[in-house]
PDB file of C-alpha atoms in Angstrom:
ATOM      1  CA  MET F1236     113.431  83.087  95.519  1.00 43.00           C
ATOM      2  CA  ASP F1237     116.798  84.479  96.162  1.00 40.00           C
ATOM      3  CA  GLY F1238     116.509  87.122  98.831  1.00 42.00           C
ATOM      4  CA  ARG F1239     119.620  88.994  97.224  1.00 47.00           C
ATOM      5  CA  ARG F1240     117.345  89.825  94.117  1.00 59.00           C
ATOM      6  CA  VAL F1241     115.000  92.566  93.957  1.00 64.00           C
ATOM      7  CA  ALA F1242     111.914  91.726  92.209  1.00 71.00           C
ATOM      8  CA  SER F1243     110.920  94.037  89.060  1.00 79.00           C
ATOM      9  CA  ALA F1244     107.887  95.946  88.775  1.00 80.00           C
ATOM     10  CA  PRO F1245     106.224  93.379  86.467  1.00 84.00           C
ATOM     11  CA  GLU F1246     107.219  90.567  88.981  1.00 85.00           C
ATOM     12  CA  LEU F1247     105.917  92.385  91.907  1.00 84.00           C
ATOM     13  CA  LYS F1248     102.636  92.935  89.815  1.00 85.00           C
ATOM     14  CA  ALA F1249     102.432  89.063  89.171  1.00 88.00           C
ATOM     15  CA  GLN F1250     102.940  88.416  92.825  1.00 87.00           C
ATOM     16  CA  ILE F1251      99.952  91.069  93.609  1.00 87.00           C
ATOM     17  CA  GLU F1252      97.801  89.237  91.064  1.00 88.00           C
ATOM     18  CA  ALA F1253      98.383  85.828  92.713  1.00 89.00           C
ATOM     19  CA  GLU F1254      97.917  87.267  96.192  1.00 88.00           C
ATOM     20  CA  ARG F1255      94.355  88.515  94.829  1.00 88.00           C
ATOM     21  CA  ALA F1256      93.310  85.059  93.949  1.00 88.00           C
ATOM     22  CA  GLY F1257      93.497  84.213  97.615  1.00 88.00           C
ATOM     23  CA  ARG F1258      95.194  80.989  97.331  1.00 92.00           C
ATOM     24  CA  PRO F1259      98.505  79.962  98.981  1.00 94.00           C
ATOM     25  CA  PHE F1260     101.389  80.081  96.359  1.00 95.00           C
ATOM     26  CA  PHE F1261     105.237  79.849  95.986  1.00 95.00           C
ATOM     27  CA  VAL F1262     107.533  82.139  94.435  1.00 93.00           C
ATOM     28  CA  TYR F1263     110.956  81.294  93.066  1.00 93.00           C
ATOM     29  CA  ARG F1264     113.398  81.844  90.150  1.00 90.00           C
ATOM     30  CA  ASP F1265     113.909  79.080  87.645  1.00 88.00           C
ATOM     31  CA  GLY F1266     117.042  78.036  85.899  1.00 87.00           C
ATOM     32  CA  ASP F1267     117.069  81.134  83.814  1.00 88.00           C
ATOM     33  CA  ASP F1268     116.569  83.656  86.763  1.00 87.00           C
ATOM     34  CA  GLU F1269     112.935  84.195  85.706  1.00 89.00           C
ATOM     35  CA  GLN F1270     110.375  84.464  88.353  1.00 91.00           C
ATOM     36  CA  ALA F1271     108.119  81.360  88.784  1.00 93.00           C
ATOM     37  CA  ILE F1272     104.839  81.315  90.615  1.00 94.00           C
ATOM     38  CA  LEU F1273     103.061  78.237  91.573  1.00 94.00           C
ATOM     39  CA  THR F1274      99.571  78.464  93.051  1.00 94.00           C
ATOM     40  CA  VAL F1275      98.121  75.757  95.495  1.00 93.00           C
ATOM     41  CA  GLU F1276      94.970  74.892  93.980  1.00 91.00           C
ATOM     42  CA  ALA F1277      91.728  74.321  95.803  1.00 89.00           C
ATOM     43  CA  GLY F1278      91.457  70.435  96.752  1.00 87.00           C
ATOM     44  CA  ALA F1279      95.189  69.655  96.255  1.00 89.00           C
ATOM     45  CA  SER F1280      96.439  67.455  99.226  1.00 92.00           C
ATOM     46  CA  GLU F1281     100.487  67.593  98.612  1.00 93.00           C
ATOM     47  CA  LEU F1282     103.177  69.068  96.446  1.00 94.00           C
ATOM     48  CA  TRP F1283     106.420  67.594  95.612  1.00 94.00           C
ATOM     49  CA  VAL F1284     109.874  69.447  95.460  1.00 94.00           C
ATOM     50  CA  GLY F1285     112.749  68.257  93.733  1.00 93.00           C
ATOM     51  CA  ARG F1286     114.704  67.647  90.354  1.00 93.00           C
ATOM     52  CA  ALA F1287     112.275  65.008  89.133  1.00 93.00           C
ATOM     53  CA  GLU F1288     110.090  65.585  86.128  1.00 92.00           C
ATOM     54  CA  SER F1289     107.365  64.284  88.370  1.00 92.00           C
ATOM     55  CA  ALA F1290     107.988  67.120  90.915  1.00 92.00           C
ATOM     56  CA  ASP F1291     105.281  69.966  91.225  1.00 92.00           C
ATOM     57  CA  VAL F1292     108.074  72.535  92.187  1.00 92.00           C
ATOM     58  CA  ARG F1293     110.737  71.344  89.888  1.00 92.00           C
ATOM     59  CA  LEU F1294     114.342  72.591  90.647  1.00 94.00           C
ATOM     60  CA  ALA F1295     116.015  70.597  87.925  1.00 93.00           C
ATOM     61  CA  TRP F1296     118.760  73.229  87.584  1.00 92.00           C
ATOM     62  CA  ASP F1297     119.865  73.090  91.343  1.00 93.00           C
ATOM     63  CA  GLU F1298     122.346  70.048  91.651  1.00 93.00           C
ATOM     64  CA  GLU F1299     122.040  70.219  95.320  1.00 93.00           C
ATOM     65  CA  VAL F1300     118.328  69.303  95.242  1.00 93.00           C
ATOM     66  CA  SER F1301     117.635  65.841  95.465  1.00 91.00           C
ATOM     67  CA  ALA F1302     115.208  64.076  92.737  1.00 91.00           C
ATOM     68  CA  LEU F1303     112.618  64.189  95.316  1.00 89.00           C
ATOM     69  CA  HIS F1304     113.781  66.459  97.967  1.00 91.00           C
ATOM     70  CA  GLY F1305     110.528  67.265 100.323  1.00 90.00           C
ATOM     71  CA  GLN F1306     107.097  67.196 100.193  1.00 92.00           C
ATOM     72  CA  ILE F1307     104.426  69.831 101.184  1.00 94.00           C
ATOM     73  CA  GLU F1308     101.181  68.545 102.760  1.00 93.00           C
ATOM     74  CA  VAL F1309      98.172  70.830 102.064  1.00 92.00           C
ATOM     75  CA  VAL F1310      95.133  70.796 104.359  1.00 89.00           C
ATOM     76  CA  ARG F1311      92.603  73.460 102.909  1.00 83.00           C
ATOM     77  CA  ASP F1312      94.575  76.679 103.014  1.00 85.00           C
ATOM     78  CA  GLU F1313      97.275  75.595 105.513  1.00 90.00           C
ATOM     79  CA  CYS F1314     100.583  74.102 104.216  1.00 93.00           C
ATOM     80  CA  THR F1315     103.189  71.801 106.174  1.00 94.00           C
ATOM     81  CA  LEU F1316     106.703  71.347 104.878  1.00 94.00           C
ATOM     82  CA  VAL F1317     107.758  67.726 105.382  1.00 90.00           C
ATOM     83  CA  ASP F1318     111.487  66.456 105.500  1.00 85.00           C
ATOM     84  CA  ASP F1319     111.926  63.130 106.986  1.00 78.00           C
ATOM     85  CA  GLY F1320     115.548  62.688 105.452  1.00 77.00           C
ATOM     86  CA  LEU F1321     114.464  62.026 102.107  1.00 75.00           C
ATOM     87  CA  SER F1322     116.967  64.469 100.898  1.00 82.00           C
ATOM     88  CA  ARG F1323     120.829  64.534 101.169  1.00 83.00           C
ATOM     89  CA  ASN F1324     121.018  68.519 101.950  1.00 89.00           C
ATOM     90  CA  GLY F1325     117.786  68.984 103.835  1.00 89.00           C
ATOM     91  CA  SER F1326     115.429  71.623 103.591  1.00 91.00           C
ATOM     92  CA  TYR F1327     115.501  74.979 105.572  1.00 91.00           C
ATOM     93  CA  VAL F1328     112.873  77.669 106.744  1.00 90.00           C
ATOM     94  CA  ASN F1329     113.925  81.003 107.535  1.00 86.00           C
ATOM     95  CA  GLY F1330     117.579  79.506 107.890  1.00 85.00           C
ATOM     96  CA  GLU F1331     116.654  76.745 110.150  1.00 87.00           C
ATOM     97  CA  ARG F1332     116.950  73.380 109.038  1.00 88.00           C
ATOM     98  CA  VAL F1333     113.879  71.058 109.152  1.00 87.00           C
ATOM     99  CA  HIS F1334     113.585  67.870 110.856  1.00 85.00           C
ATOM    100  CA  GLY F1335     110.289  66.373 110.094  1.00 86.00           C
ATOM    101  CA  ARG F1336     107.439  69.017 109.847  1.00 88.00           C
ATOM    102  CA  ARG F1337     107.393  72.516 109.710  1.00 89.00           C
ATOM    103  CA  HIS F1338     104.106  74.334 109.381  1.00 91.00           C
ATOM    104  CA  LEU F1339     104.476  77.309 106.917  1.00 92.00           C
ATOM    105  CA  ARG F1340     103.502  81.069 107.519  1.00 89.00           C
ATOM    106  CA  ASP F1341     102.947  83.772 105.171  1.00 87.00           C
ATOM    107  CA  GLY F1342     106.142  85.062 104.144  1.00 85.00           C
ATOM    108  CA  ASP F1343     108.339  82.221 105.111  1.00 88.00           C
ATOM    109  CA  ALA F1344     111.632  81.662 102.988  1.00 89.00           C
ATOM    110  CA  ILE F1345     112.296  78.136 102.215  1.00 92.00           C
ATOM    111  CA  ARG F1346     115.786  76.767 100.751  1.00 92.00           C
ATOM    112  CA  PHE F1347     116.081  73.647  99.002  1.00 93.00           C
ATOM    113  CA  GLY F1348     119.609  73.246  97.882  1.00 91.00           C
ATOM    114  CA  ARG F1349     120.590  76.559  96.673  1.00 91.00           C
ATOM    115  CA  THR F1350     117.229  77.598  95.583  1.00 92.00           C
ATOM    116  CA  GLU F1351     115.100  80.027  97.862  1.00 91.00           C
ATOM    117  CA  VAL F1352     111.307  79.498  97.546  1.00 92.00           C
ATOM    118  CA  LEU F1353     109.161  82.283  99.020  1.00 91.00           C
ATOM    119  CA  TYR F1354     105.764  80.904 100.691  1.00 92.00           C
ATOM    120  CA  ARG F1355     102.775  83.487 100.486  1.00 91.00           C
ATOM    121  CA  ARG F1356      99.394  82.721 102.325  1.00 89.00           C
ATOM    122  CA  PRO F1357      97.069  85.721 101.354  1.00 84.00           C
ATOM    123  CA  GLY F1358      94.735  86.869 104.251  1.00 73.00           C
ATOM    124  CA  GLU F1359      96.910  84.975 106.802  1.00 65.00           C
ATOM    125  CA  ASP F1360      96.764  87.258 110.193  1.00 53.00           C
ATOM    126  CA  ALA F1361      99.607  89.761 110.033  1.00 42.00           C
ATOM    127  CA  PRO F1362     100.898  88.992 113.439  1.00 40.00           C
ATOM    128  CA  GLU F1363     101.778  85.264 112.358  1.00 41.00           C
ATOM    129  CA  ALA F1364     103.509  86.388 109.083  1.00 41.00           C
ATOM    130  CA  THR F1365     107.163  85.903 108.987  1.00 43.00           C
ATOM    131  CA  ALA F1366     109.434  88.268 106.724  1.00 44.00           C
ATOM    132  CA  ILE F1367     111.897  86.869 104.411  1.00 44.00           C
ATOM    133  CA  ALA F1368     114.724  85.860 106.427  1.00 45.00           C
ATOM    134  CA  SER F1369     117.380  87.690 104.239  1.00 48.00           C
ATOM    135  CA  GLU F1370     115.549  91.188 104.547  1.00 47.00           C
ATOM    136  CA  ALA F1371     113.794  90.687 108.136  1.00 45.00           C
ATOM    137  CA  PRO F1372     116.741  92.246 110.274  1.00 47.00           C
ATOM    138  CA  ALA F1373     116.855  95.387 108.249  1.00 52.00           C
ATOM    139  CA  ALA F1374     113.016  95.467 108.070  1.00 55.00           C
ATOM    140  CA  ALA F1375     113.071  95.013 111.817  1.00 53.00           C
ATOM    141  CA  THR F1376     115.046  98.340 112.325  1.00 67.00           C
ATOM    142  CA  VAL F1377     112.571 100.623 110.722  1.00 76.00           C
ATOM    143  CA  SER F1378     111.102 102.806 113.121  1.00 81.00           C
ATOM    144  CA  PRO F1379     107.337 103.677 113.384  1.00 84.00           C
ATOM    145  CA  ALA F1380     107.900 107.045 111.894  1.00 88.00           C
ATOM    146  CA  GLN F1381     110.147 105.616 109.082  1.00 89.00           C
ATOM    147  CA  ARG F1382     107.650 102.880 108.296  1.00 88.00           C
ATOM    148  CA  LYS F1383     104.807 105.478 108.111  1.00 92.00           C
ATOM    149  CA  VAL F1384     106.950 107.144 105.333  1.00 93.00           C
ATOM    150  CA  LEU F1385     107.752 103.773 103.713  1.00 91.00           C
ATOM    151  CA  VAL F1386     103.943 103.015 103.590  1.00 92.00           C
ATOM    152  CA  ALA F1387     103.124 106.204 102.084  1.00 93.00           C
ATOM    153  CA  LEU F1388     105.789 105.861  99.231  1.00 93.00           C
ATOM    154  CA  CYS F1389     104.786 102.411  98.232  1.00 89.00           C
ATOM    155  CA  ARG F1390     100.985 103.408  98.140  1.00 90.00           C
ATOM    156  CA  PRO F1391     100.780 103.949  94.708  1.00 88.00           C
ATOM    157  CA  TYR F1392     101.465 100.272  94.308  1.00 84.00           C
ATOM    158  CA  LYS F1393      98.058  99.522  95.979  1.00 80.00           C
ATOM    159  CA  ASP F1394      96.470  98.326  92.861  1.00 70.00           C
ATOM    160  CA  GLY F1395      99.342  96.783  91.132  1.00 63.00           C
ATOM    161  CA  GLY F1396      99.222  99.121  88.374  1.00 57.00           C
ATOM    162  CA  LYS F1397     102.087  98.185  85.690  1.00 56.00           C
ATOM    163  CA  PHE F1398     103.232 101.935  85.485  1.00 68.00           C
ATOM    164  CA  ALA F1399     102.948 102.659  89.139  1.00 78.00           C
ATOM    165  CA  THR F1400     105.728 105.103  90.503  1.00 88.00           C
ATOM    166  CA  PRO F1401     106.894 105.757  93.807  1.00 91.00           C
ATOM    167  CA  ALA F1402     104.933 108.811  95.850  1.00 92.00           C
ATOM    168  CA  THR F1403     107.022 111.976  95.722  1.00 94.00           C
ATOM    169  CA  ASN F1404     108.568 113.290  98.880  1.00 95.00           C
ATOM    170  CA  GLN F1405     105.958 116.173  98.567  1.00 95.00           C
ATOM    171  CA  GLU F1406     103.115 113.767  98.352  1.00 95.00           C
ATOM    172  CA  ILE F1407     104.472 112.018 101.298  1.00 94.00           C
ATOM    173  CA  GLY F1408     104.701 114.982 103.167  1.00 94.00           C
ATOM    174  CA  THR F1409     101.242 116.238 102.278  1.00 95.00           C
ATOM    175  CA  GLU F1410      99.813 112.701 103.690  1.00 93.00           C
ATOM    176  CA  LEU F1411     101.765 112.756 106.903  1.00 93.00           C
ATOM    177  CA  HIS F1412     101.819 116.224 107.434  1.00 94.00           C
ATOM    178  CA  LEU F1413     105.555 116.297 107.262  1.00 91.00           C
ATOM    179  CA  SER F1414     107.916 118.801 105.777  1.00 93.00           C
ATOM    180  CA  VAL F1415     109.980 117.667 102.660  1.00 92.00           C
ATOM    181  CA  ASP F1416     112.974 117.993 104.698  1.00 92.00           C
ATOM    182  CA  ALA F1417     111.786 115.808 107.134  1.00 91.00           C
ATOM    183  CA  VAL F1418     110.589 113.273 104.539  1.00 93.00           C
ATOM    184  CA  LYS F1419     114.070 113.569 103.034  1.00 93.00           C
ATOM    185  CA  THR F1420     115.629 112.686 106.415  1.00 92.00           C
ATOM    186  CA  HIS F1421     113.550 109.566 106.773  1.00 91.00           C
ATOM    187  CA  MET F1422     114.176 108.493 103.254  1.00 92.00           C
ATOM    188  CA  ARG F1423     117.881 108.757 103.562  1.00 90.00           C
ATOM    189  CA  ALA F1424     117.656 106.478 106.570  1.00 88.00           C
ATOM    190  CA  LEU F1425     115.518 103.911 104.877  1.00 89.00           C
ATOM    191  CA  PHE F1426     117.876 103.866 101.841  1.00 88.00           C
ATOM    192  CA  GLU F1427     120.606 102.688 104.237  1.00 84.00           C
ATOM    193  CA  LYS F1428     118.559 100.525 106.308  1.00 81.00           C
ATOM    194  CA  LEU F1429     116.945  98.462 103.434  1.00 81.00           C
ATOM    195  CA  GLY F1430     120.356  98.368 101.503  1.00 79.00           C
ATOM    196  CA  VAL F1431     119.518 100.466  98.410  1.00 82.00           C
ATOM    197  CA  GLY F1432     121.915 103.337  99.487  1.00 80.00           C
ATOM    198  CA  ASP F1433     124.549 102.615  96.888  1.00 80.00           C
ATOM    199  CA  LEU F1434     122.151 102.407  94.060  1.00 82.00           C
ATOM    200  CA  PRO F1435     122.355 105.475  91.462  1.00 83.00           C
ATOM    201  CA  GLN F1436     119.746 108.234  92.868  1.00 82.00           C
ATOM    202  CA  ASN F1437     117.242 107.620  90.110  1.00 80.00           C
ATOM    203  CA  GLN F1438     116.933 103.789  90.977  1.00 84.00           C
ATOM    204  CA  LYS F1439     116.537 104.334  94.813  1.00 88.00           C
ATOM    205  CA  ARG F1440     112.886 104.895  95.107  1.00 89.00           C
ATOM    206  CA  VAL F1441     111.813 102.112  93.045  1.00 88.00           C
ATOM    207  CA  ALA F1442     114.090  99.891  94.552  1.00 87.00           C
ATOM    208  CA  LEU F1443     113.122 100.878  98.102  1.00 88.00           C
ATOM    209  CA  VAL F1444     109.570  99.959  97.275  1.00 87.00           C
ATOM    210  CA  GLU F1445     110.536  96.532  95.806  1.00 84.00           C
ATOM    211  CA  ARG F1446     112.660  95.783  98.859  1.00 81.00           C
ATOM    212  CA  ALA F1447     110.086  96.789 101.451  1.00 81.00           C
ATOM    213  CA  LEU F1448     107.493  94.823  99.752  1.00 78.00           C
ATOM    214  CA  ASN F1449     109.698  91.750  99.281  1.00 73.00           C
ATOM    215  CA  ALA F1450     110.868  91.966 102.928  1.00 68.00           C
ATOM    216  CA  GLY F1451     107.264  92.328 104.278  1.00 70.00           C
ATOM    217  CA  ALA F1452     108.138  95.624 105.779  1.00 73.00           C
ATOM    218  CA  VAL F1453     104.816  96.808 103.754  1.00 80.00           C
ATOM    219  CA  THR F1454     102.139  94.565 102.762  1.00 78.00           C
ATOM    220  CA  GLN F1455      99.182  95.037 100.389  1.00 73.00           C
ATOM    221  CA  ARG F1456      96.888  95.334 103.698  1.00 77.00           C
ATOM    222  CA  ASP F1457      98.939  98.412 104.779  1.00 81.00           C
ATOM    223  CA  LEU F1458      98.153 100.169 101.256  1.00 79.00           C
TER     224      LEU F1458
END
């Protein structure tokens, strides 16, 4: 999934529903820029990625992807990306080219050609999780105090409600025992750190929630 594109609320809801199912899954955008989710079914032993009709993750629109580009080995709930030179342009995980095998972790961003695919493994221990590469640097600069504000902002999205809206400054302040002015200061810093500062004022809060969830700065376990 392209890290530059912020997922919409319905797309986030679909991801949350996939997460609740408890199986590993892959999220990416198809040729029409629509979100696609492929769940790794129980009992699966492998998945193939490529442009060919036989591919499980079929990226037919991406000319930089080979007919059979790469393989994903599945052992129970563990997925391993295998690229033994089958593809001309290679496969990348979090910006690093894979030579041979790469065990995937929750939140890994995989790139095949020009297409980015997000790997999710619900239930994997948080210390092993890897944020989406394109968002990780920004998320890593969030201070502990700012992260508390960010979690409180996202809390209404805990149940994946279709009509959820971010918490207000007053609600955040009440939860964290902060003044509204203090919350506003943290929010301004978060807008800049997570790259939504240039958006119209009425779009910033929703975009911040979506960016935080996409980046792994806030997870469903936090909510």
